[in-house]
Amino acid sequence: VFKAEAVLNGKPTKVAIKMIHPHVHEQMATDMELLTSFGDFIDRFPNLEILSIGETMRQFAVAMRSQLDLTKEAMCMVKFGKNFAHDNWAVFPQPIEGWVTKNVLMETFMDGTPIKEYMQNQKNLPEALSLKLSDLGTRLVTKMIFFDNFIHGDLHPGNLKVKVSEN
């Protein structure tokens, strides 16, 4: 991911550009082949059948392969934007039309501090802010899963940013 500036609608705008490394597709294919082969091997043990380990590994492989198509990530961004349009506490980057391909995605840049920095510094965090971040994280995941019936796996602590306002 690269931070850049692009001229959009005649105005300089901060953007983020995500790119898939040229060799990732081959590496991922090999890794997922190994993973699914291991899952097939585990499925041969009747006593482990109840754990569905093989099926879980195969589903994981499918999900990981789909992560290599940035047009799908762009569609998820648009869906998040629509799903949270009436919630002023959560905003999501949006893809820049005309700059989305399977291997490249340009999106609006989101200013803020990655939530992982707050998580790593919990001891020095004011309790009110810690509770607020916990509440917002819980609301985000609850709405996404239970109300919108939508899961996007890119919501890890490095991708969640926080802007603390004075109000």
mmCIF file with all atom_site columns, N, CA, C and O in Angstrom, residues 71-93:
data_model
loop_
_atom_site.group_PDB
_atom_site.id
_atom_site.type_symbol
_atom_site.label_atom_id
_atom_site.label_alt_id
_atom_site.label_comp_id
_atom_site.label_asym_id
_atom_site.label_entity_id
_atom_site.label_seq_id
_atom_site.pdbx_PDB_ins_code
_atom_site.Cartn_x
_atom_site.Cartn_y
_atom_site.Cartn_z
_atom_site.occupancy
_atom_site.B_iso_or_equiv
_atom_site.pdbx_formal_charge
_atom_site.auth_seq_id
_atom_site.auth_comp_id
_atom_site.auth_asym_id
_atom_site.auth_atom_id
_atom_site.pdbx_PDB_model_num
ATOM 1  N N  . THR A 1 71 ? -10.756 -5.903 -7.190 1.00 0.00 ? 71 THR A N  1
ATOM 2  C CA . THR A 1 71 ? -12.089 -5.418 -7.575 1.00 0.00 ? 71 THR A CA 1
ATOM 3  C C  . THR A 1 71 ? -13.113 -5.866 -6.529 1.00 0.00 ? 71 THR A C  1
ATOM 4  O O  . THR A 1 71 ? -14.074 -5.144 -6.254 1.00 0.00 ? 71 THR A O  1
ATOM 5  N N  . LYS A 1 72 ? -12.895 -7.028 -5.924 1.00 0.00 ? 72 LYS A N  1
ATOM 6  C CA . LYS A 1 72 ? -13.798 -7.492 -4.862 1.00 0.00 ? 72 LYS A CA 1
ATOM 7  C C  . LYS A 1 72 ? -13.653 -6.635 -3.613 1.00 0.00 ? 72 LYS A C  1
ATOM 8  O O  . LYS A 1 72 ? -14.636 -6.318 -2.949 1.00 0.00 ? 72 LYS A O  1
ATOM 9  N N  . GLU A 1 73 ? -12.422 -6.242 -3.294 1.00 0.00 ? 73 GLU A N  1
ATOM 10 C CA . GLU A 1 73 ? -12.222 -5.357 -2.151 1.00 0.00 ? 73 GLU A CA 1
ATOM 11 C C  . GLU A 1 73 ? -12.909 -4.015 -2.390 1.00 0.00 ? 73 GLU A C  1
ATOM 12 O O  . GLU A 1 73 ? -13.526 -3.447 -1.486 1.00 0.00 ? 73 GLU A O  1
ATOM 13 N N  . ALA A 1 74 ? -12.828 -3.517 -3.622 1.00 0.00 ? 74 ALA A N  1
ATOM 14 C CA . ALA A 1 74 ? -13.501 -2.256 -3.959 1.00 0.00 ? 74 ALA A CA 1
ATOM 15 C C  . ALA A 1 74 ? -15.015 -2.383 -3.766 1.00 0.00 ? 74 ALA A C  1
ATOM 16 O O  . ALA A 1 74 ? -15.664 -1.477 -3.232 1.00 0.00 ? 74 ALA A O  1
ATOM 17 N N  . MET A 1 75 ? -15.573 -3.525 -4.179 1.00 0.00 ? 75 MET A N  1
ATOM 18 C CA . MET A 1 75 ? -17.017 -3.738 -3.995 1.00 0.00 ? 75 MET A CA 1
ATOM 19 C C  . MET A 1 75 ? -17.372 -3.768 -2.504 1.00 0.00 ? 75 MET A C  1
ATOM 20 O O  . MET A 1 75 ? -18.419 -3.243 -2.103 1.00 0.00 ? 75 MET A O  1
ATOM 21 N N  . CYS A 1 76 ? -16.505 -4.359 -1.690 1.00 0.00 ? 76 CYS A N  1
ATOM 22 C CA . CYS A 1 76 ? -16.748 -4.383 -0.243 1.00 0.00 ? 76 CYS A CA 1
ATOM 23 C C  . CYS A 1 76 ? -16.727 -2.975 0.339  1.00 0.00 ? 76 CYS A C  1
ATOM 24 O O  . CYS A 1 76 ? -17.551 -2.637 1.187  1.00 0.00 ? 76 CYS A O  1
ATOM 25 N N  . MET A 1 77 ? -15.798 -2.143 -0.127 1.00 0.00 ? 77 MET A N  1
ATOM 26 C CA . MET A 1 77 ? -15.734 -0.753 0.350  1.00 0.00 ? 77 MET A CA 1
ATOM 27 C C  . MET A 1 77 ? -17.029 -0.015 0.049  1.00 0.00 ? 77 MET A C  1
ATOM 28 O O  . MET A 1 77 ? -17.552 0.714  0.898  1.00 0.00 ? 77 MET A O  1
ATOM 29 N N  . VAL A 1 78 ? -17.515 -0.188 -1.164 1.00 0.00 ? 78 VAL A N  1
ATOM 30 C CA . VAL A 1 78 ? -18.759 0.478  -1.557 1.00 0.00 ? 78 VAL A CA 1
ATOM 31 C C  . VAL A 1 78 ? -19.905 -0.017 -0.683 1.00 0.00 ? 78 VAL A C  1
ATOM 32 O O  . VAL A 1 78 ? -20.717 0.777  -0.194 1.00 0.00 ? 78 VAL A O  1
ATOM 33 N N  . LYS A 1 79 ? -19.955 -1.323 -0.457 1.00 0.00 ? 79 LYS A N  1
ATOM 34 C CA . LYS A 1 79 ? -21.024 -1.896 0.375  1.00 0.00 ? 79 LYS A CA 1
ATOM 35 C C  . LYS A 1 79 ? -20.942 -1.361 1.804  1.00 0.00 ? 79 LYS A C  1
ATOM 36 O O  . LYS A 1 79 ? -21.955 -0.996 2.395  1.00 0.00 ? 79 LYS A O  1
ATOM 37 N N  . PHE A 1 80 ? -19.735 -1.314 2.374  1.00 0.00 ? 80 PHE A N  1
ATOM 38 C CA . PHE A 1 80 ? -19.580 -0.749 3.717  1.00 0.00 ? 80 PHE A CA 1
ATOM 39 C C  . PHE A 1 80 ? -20.056 0.701  3.753  1.00 0.00 ? 80 PHE A C  1
ATOM 40 O O  . PHE A 1 80 ? -20.738 1.121  4.685  1.00 0.00 ? 80 PHE A O  1
ATOM 41 N N  . GLY A 1 81 ? -19.647 1.459  2.753  1.00 0.00 ? 81 GLY A N  1
ATOM 42 C CA . GLY A 1 81 ? -20.069 2.862  2.698  1.00 0.00 ? 81 GLY A CA 1
ATOM 43 C C  . GLY A 1 81 ? -21.581 2.999  2.723  1.00 0.00 ? 81 GLY A C  1
ATOM 44 O O  . GLY A 1 81 ? -22.131 3.847  3.432  1.00 0.00 ? 81 GLY A O  1
ATOM 45 N N  . LYS A 1 82 ? -22.269 2.153  1.958  1.00 0.00 ? 82 LYS A N  1
ATOM 46 C CA . LYS A 1 82 ? -23.735 2.187  1.931  1.00 0.00 ? 82 LYS A CA 1
ATOM 47 C C  . LYS A 1 82 ? -24.329 1.704  3.254  1.00 0.00 ? 82 LYS A C  1
ATOM 48 O O  . LYS A 1 82 ? -25.265 2.300  3.779  1.00 0.00 ? 82 LYS A O  1
ATOM 49 N N  . ASN A 1 83 ? -23.772 0.606  3.788  1.00 0.00 ? 83 ASN A N  1
ATOM 50 C CA . ASN A 1 83 ? -24.310 0.039  5.029  1.00 0.00 ? 83 ASN A CA 1
ATOM 51 C C  . ASN A 1 83 ? -24.167 0.985  6.219  1.00 0.00 ? 83 ASN A C  1
ATOM 52 O O  . ASN A 1 83 ? -24.967 0.944  7.142  1.00 0.00 ? 83 ASN A O  1
ATOM 53 N N  . PHE A 1 84 ? -23.121 1.816  6.211  1.00 0.00 ? 84 PHE A N  1
ATOM 54 C CA . PHE A 1 84 ? -22.867 2.709  7.344  1.00 0.00 ? 84 PHE A CA 1
ATOM 55 C C  . PHE A 1 84 ? -23.133 4.171  6.995  1.00 0.00 ? 84 PHE A C  1
ATOM 56 O O  . PHE A 1 84 ? -22.704 5.062  7.713  1.00 0.00 ? 84 PHE A O  1
ATOM 57 N N  . ALA A 1 85 ? -23.847 4.417  5.908  1.00 0.00 ? 85 ALA A N  1
ATOM 58 C CA . ALA A 1 85 ? -24.083 5.793  5.450  1.00 0.00 ? 85 ALA A CA 1
ATOM 59 C C  . ALA A 1 85 ? -24.777 6.657  6.500  1.00 0.00 ? 85 ALA A C  1
ATOM 60 O O  . ALA A 1 85 ? -24.568 7.863  6.537  1.00 0.00 ? 85 ALA A O  1
ATOM 61 N N  . HIS A 1 86 ? -25.584 6.051  7.358  1.00 0.00 ? 86 HIS A N  1
ATOM 62 C CA . HIS A 1 86 ? -26.334 6.822  8.356  1.00 0.00 ? 86 HIS A CA 1
ATOM 63 C C  . HIS A 1 86 ? -25.658 6.826  9.720  1.00 0.00 ? 86 HIS A C  1
ATOM 64 O O  . HIS A 1 86 ? -26.222 7.323  10.692 1.00 0.00 ? 86 HIS A O  1
ATOM 65 N N  . ASP A 1 87 ? -24.468 6.267  9.804  1.00 0.00 ? 87 ASP A N  1
ATOM 66 C CA . ASP A 1 87 ? -23.722 6.220  11.073 1.00 0.00 ? 87 ASP A CA 1
ATOM 67 C C  . ASP A 1 87 ? -22.545 7.180  10.976 1.00 0.00 ? 87 ASP A C  1
ATOM 68 O O  . ASP A 1 87 ? -21.603 6.941  10.236 1.00 0.00 ? 87 ASP A O  1
ATOM 69 N N  . ASN A 1 88 ? -22.597 8.270  11.730 1.00 0.00 ? 88 ASN A N  1
ATOM 70 C CA . ASN A 1 88 ? -21.527 9.270  11.622 1.00 0.00 ? 88 ASN A CA 1
ATOM 71 C C  . ASN A 1 88 ? -20.261 8.864  12.373 1.00 0.00 ? 88 ASN A C  1
ATOM 72 O O  . ASN A 1 88 ? -19.256 9.551  12.299 1.00 0.00 ? 88 ASN A O  1
ATOM 73 N N  . TRP A 1 89 ? -20.265 7.756  13.067 1.00 0.00 ? 89 TRP A N  1
ATOM 74 C CA . TRP A 1 89 ? -19.103 7.317  13.846 1.00 0.00 ? 89 TRP A CA 1
ATOM 75 C C  . TRP A 1 89 ? -18.184 6.383  13.064 1.00 0.00 ? 89 TRP A C  1
ATOM 76 O O  . TRP A 1 89 ? -17.100 6.039  13.533 1.00 0.00 ? 89 TRP A O  1
ATOM 77 N N  . ALA A 1 90 ? -18.584 5.956  11.885 1.00 0.00 ? 90 ALA A N  1
ATOM 78 C CA . ALA A 1 90 ? -17.753 5.052  11.080 1.00 0.00 ? 90 ALA A CA 1
ATOM 79 C C  . ALA A 1 90 ? -17.737 5.522  9.632  1.00 0.00 ? 90 ALA A C  1
ATOM 80 O O  . ALA A 1 90 ? -18.788 5.780  9.054  1.00 0.00 ? 90 ALA A O  1
ATOM 81 N N  . VAL A 1 91 ? -16.553 5.655  9.081  1.00 0.00 ? 91 VAL A N  1
ATOM 82 C CA . VAL A 1 91 ? -16.418 5.986  7.669  1.00 0.00 ? 91 VAL A CA 1
ATOM 83 C C  . VAL A 1 91 ? -15.421 5.009  7.046  1.00 0.00 ? 91 VAL A C  1
ATOM 84 O O  . VAL A 1 91 ? -14.554 4.468  7.735  1.00 0.00 ? 91 VAL A O  1
ATOM 85 N N  . PHE A 1 92 ? -15.563 4.792  5.775  1.00 0.00 ? 92 PHE A N  1
ATOM 86 C CA . PHE A 1 92 ? -14.726 3.835  5.068  1.00 0.00 ? 92 PHE A CA 1
ATOM 87 C C  . PHE A 1 92 ? -14.157 4.492  3.826  1.00 0.00 ? 92 PHE A C  1
ATOM 88 O O  . PHE A 1 92 ? -14.808 5.339  3.213  1.00 0.00 ? 92 PHE A O  1
ATOM 89 N N  . PRO A 1 93 ? -12.946 4.082  3.443  1.00 0.00 ? 93 PRO A N  1
ATOM 90 C CA . PRO A 1 93 ? -12.412 4.622  2.183  1.00 0.00 ? 93 PRO A CA 1
ATOM 91 C C  . PRO A 1 93 ? -13.286 4.171  1.026  1.00 0.00 ? 93 PRO A C  1
ATOM 92 O O  . PRO A 1 93 ? -13.999 3.170  1.128  1.00 0.00 ? 93 PRO A O  1
#
